Tab-separated table of C-alpha atoms in Angstrom:
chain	number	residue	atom	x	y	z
A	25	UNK	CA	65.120	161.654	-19.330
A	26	UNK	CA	67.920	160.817	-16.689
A	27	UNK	CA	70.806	162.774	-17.226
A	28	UNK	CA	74.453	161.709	-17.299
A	29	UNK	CA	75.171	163.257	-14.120
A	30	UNK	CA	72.136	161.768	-12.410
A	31	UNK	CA	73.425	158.553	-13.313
A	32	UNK	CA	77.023	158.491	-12.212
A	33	UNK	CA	75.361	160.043	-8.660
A	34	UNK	CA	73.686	156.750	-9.037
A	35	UNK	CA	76.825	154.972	-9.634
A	36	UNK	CA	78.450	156.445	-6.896
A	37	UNK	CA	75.569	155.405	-4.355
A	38	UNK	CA	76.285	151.950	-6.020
A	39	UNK	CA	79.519	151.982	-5.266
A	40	UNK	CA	79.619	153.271	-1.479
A	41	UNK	CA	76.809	151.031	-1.222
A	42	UNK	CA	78.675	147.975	-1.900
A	43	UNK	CA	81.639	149.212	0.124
A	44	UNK	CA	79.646	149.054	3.172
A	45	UNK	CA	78.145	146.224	2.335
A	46	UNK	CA	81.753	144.199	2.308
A	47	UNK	CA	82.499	146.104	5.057
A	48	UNK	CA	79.545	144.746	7.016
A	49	UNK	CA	80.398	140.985	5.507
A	50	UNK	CA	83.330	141.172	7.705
A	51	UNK	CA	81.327	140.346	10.692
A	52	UNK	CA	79.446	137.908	9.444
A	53	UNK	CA	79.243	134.062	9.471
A	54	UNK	CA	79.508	131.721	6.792
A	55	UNK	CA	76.200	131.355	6.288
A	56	UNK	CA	75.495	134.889	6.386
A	57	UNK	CA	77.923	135.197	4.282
A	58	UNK	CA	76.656	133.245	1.728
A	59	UNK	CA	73.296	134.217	1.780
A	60	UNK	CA	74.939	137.943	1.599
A	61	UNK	CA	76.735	136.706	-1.987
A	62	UNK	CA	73.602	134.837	-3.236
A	63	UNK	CA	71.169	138.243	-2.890
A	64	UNK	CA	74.204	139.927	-4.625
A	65	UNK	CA	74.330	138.009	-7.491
A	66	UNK	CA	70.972	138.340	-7.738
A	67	UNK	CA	70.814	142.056	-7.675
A	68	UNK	CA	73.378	142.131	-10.340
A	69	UNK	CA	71.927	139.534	-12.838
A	70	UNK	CA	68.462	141.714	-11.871
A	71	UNK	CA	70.106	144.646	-13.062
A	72	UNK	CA	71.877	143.264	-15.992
A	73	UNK	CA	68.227	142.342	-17.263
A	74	UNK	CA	66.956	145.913	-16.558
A	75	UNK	CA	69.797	147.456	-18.379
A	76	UNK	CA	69.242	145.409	-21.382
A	77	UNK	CA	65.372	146.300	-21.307
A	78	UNK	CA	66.219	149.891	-21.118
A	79	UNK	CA	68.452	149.675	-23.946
A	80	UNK	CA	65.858	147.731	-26.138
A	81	UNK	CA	63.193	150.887	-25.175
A	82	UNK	CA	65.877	153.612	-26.153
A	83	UNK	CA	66.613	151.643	-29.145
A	84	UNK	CA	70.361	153.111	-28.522
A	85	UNK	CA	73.136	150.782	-30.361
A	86	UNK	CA	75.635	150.197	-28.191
A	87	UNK	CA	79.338	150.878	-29.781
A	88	UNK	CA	80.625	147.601	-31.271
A	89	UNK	CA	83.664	147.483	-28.803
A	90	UNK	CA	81.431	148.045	-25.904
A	91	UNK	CA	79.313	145.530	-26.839
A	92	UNK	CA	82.312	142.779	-27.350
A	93	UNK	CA	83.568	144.185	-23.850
A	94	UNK	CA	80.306	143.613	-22.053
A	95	UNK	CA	79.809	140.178	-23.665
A	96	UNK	CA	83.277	139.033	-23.023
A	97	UNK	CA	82.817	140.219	-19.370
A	98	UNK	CA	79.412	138.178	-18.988
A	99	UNK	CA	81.230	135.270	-20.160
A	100	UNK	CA	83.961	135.789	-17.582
A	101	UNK	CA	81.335	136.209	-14.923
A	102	UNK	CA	79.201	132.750	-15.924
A	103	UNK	CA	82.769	130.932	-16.273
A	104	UNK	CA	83.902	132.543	-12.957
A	105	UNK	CA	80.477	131.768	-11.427
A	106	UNK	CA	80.266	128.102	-12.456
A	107	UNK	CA	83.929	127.654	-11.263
A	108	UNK	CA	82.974	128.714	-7.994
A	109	UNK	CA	79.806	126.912	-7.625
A	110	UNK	CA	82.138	123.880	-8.735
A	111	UNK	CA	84.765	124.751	-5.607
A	112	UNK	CA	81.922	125.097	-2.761
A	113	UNK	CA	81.876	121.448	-2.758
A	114	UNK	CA	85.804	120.624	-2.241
A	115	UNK	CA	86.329	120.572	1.350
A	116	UNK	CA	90.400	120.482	1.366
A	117	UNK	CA	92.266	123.079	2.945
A	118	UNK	CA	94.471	123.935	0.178
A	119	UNK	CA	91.837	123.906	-2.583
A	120	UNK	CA	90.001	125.863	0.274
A	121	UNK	CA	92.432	128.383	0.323
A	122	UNK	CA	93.247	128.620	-3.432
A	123	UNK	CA	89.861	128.674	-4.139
A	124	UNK	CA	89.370	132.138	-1.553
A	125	UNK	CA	92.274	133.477	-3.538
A	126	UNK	CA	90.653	132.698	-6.947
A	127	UNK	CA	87.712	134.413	-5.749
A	128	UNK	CA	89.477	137.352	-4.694
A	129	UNK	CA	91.217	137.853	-8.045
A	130	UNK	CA	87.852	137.968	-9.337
A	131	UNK	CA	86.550	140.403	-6.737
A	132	UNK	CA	89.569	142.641	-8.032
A	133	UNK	CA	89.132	141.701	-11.629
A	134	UNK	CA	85.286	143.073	-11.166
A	135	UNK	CA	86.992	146.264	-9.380
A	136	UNK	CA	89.318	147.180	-12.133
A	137	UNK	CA	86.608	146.334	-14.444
A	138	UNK	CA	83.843	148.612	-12.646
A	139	UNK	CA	86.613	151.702	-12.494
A	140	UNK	CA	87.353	151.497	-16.525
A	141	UNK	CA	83.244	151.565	-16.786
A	142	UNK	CA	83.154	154.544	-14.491
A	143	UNK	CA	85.977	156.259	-16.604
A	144	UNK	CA	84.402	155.239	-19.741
A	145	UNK	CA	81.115	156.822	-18.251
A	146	UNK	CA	82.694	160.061	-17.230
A	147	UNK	CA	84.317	160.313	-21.070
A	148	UNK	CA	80.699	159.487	-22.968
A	149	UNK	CA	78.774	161.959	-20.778
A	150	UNK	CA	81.264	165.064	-20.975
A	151	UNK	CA	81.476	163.568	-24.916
A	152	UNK	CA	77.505	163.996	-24.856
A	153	UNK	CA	77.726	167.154	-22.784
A	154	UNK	CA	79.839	169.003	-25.956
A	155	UNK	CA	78.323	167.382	-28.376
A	156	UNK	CA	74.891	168.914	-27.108
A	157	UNK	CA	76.837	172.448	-26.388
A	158	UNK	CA	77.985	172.493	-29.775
A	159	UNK	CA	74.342	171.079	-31.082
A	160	UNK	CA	73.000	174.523	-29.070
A	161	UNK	CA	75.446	176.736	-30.150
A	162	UNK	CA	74.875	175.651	-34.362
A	163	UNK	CA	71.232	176.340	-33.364
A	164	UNK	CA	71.352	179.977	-32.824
């Protein structure tokens, strides 16, 4: 079993990960550039999947708010998604450049978003760490 602290070392790598990668997108060209977004979106829809698998296999119910958040956030993503699929094909400077704004609300948006589930992480496995302390201590 993969421990709470293995897994937020695995977030972290996640998250440096992706810093470098947006670093590196910097130097790129458009098309690079959109090639770069397209693999992204694919990793993440990839590991959406995966997560819901492993859930299924654990059989773990996820919290009711949790739940609500994720789906709520997936529907933000698809609308956000769609909208910007919509926009690639506008070719006006000012749509251009309200459109790059738009998207980097959302980049922020996803930020923000990814720090509360980091938080929320390091509250449910310290949670799970007492809970199991306490769980050893009835024990003896």
């Amino acid at each position: 079993m993969t421990t709470s602290s293995d897994r937020i070392a695995e977030l972290t790598d996640k998250a440096k990960h992706a810093q470098q990668q947006v670093q590196g997108a910097l130097a790129q060209d458009q098309q690079q550039l959109s090639a770069a977004v397209d693999q992204a979106m694919q990793e993440a829809a990839r590991r959406a999947e995966q997560l819901q698998r492993e859930a299924a296999q654990r059989g773990a119910a996820a919290s009711a708010s949790m739940e609500e958040a994720r789906n709520k956030w997936q529907e933000h993503v698809a609308s956000v998604k769609s909208g910007i699929q919509d926009r690639k094909a506008e070719r006006d400077a000012n749509r251009a450049e309200r459109n790059a704004e738009d998207a980097e609300f959302y980049a922020v948006d996803a930020i923000d978003f990814a720090v509360a589930a980091i938080q929320e992480a390091e509250s449910a496995s310290l949670d799970a760490l007492l809970a199991r302390a306490e769980a050893d201590a009835l024990a003896r």
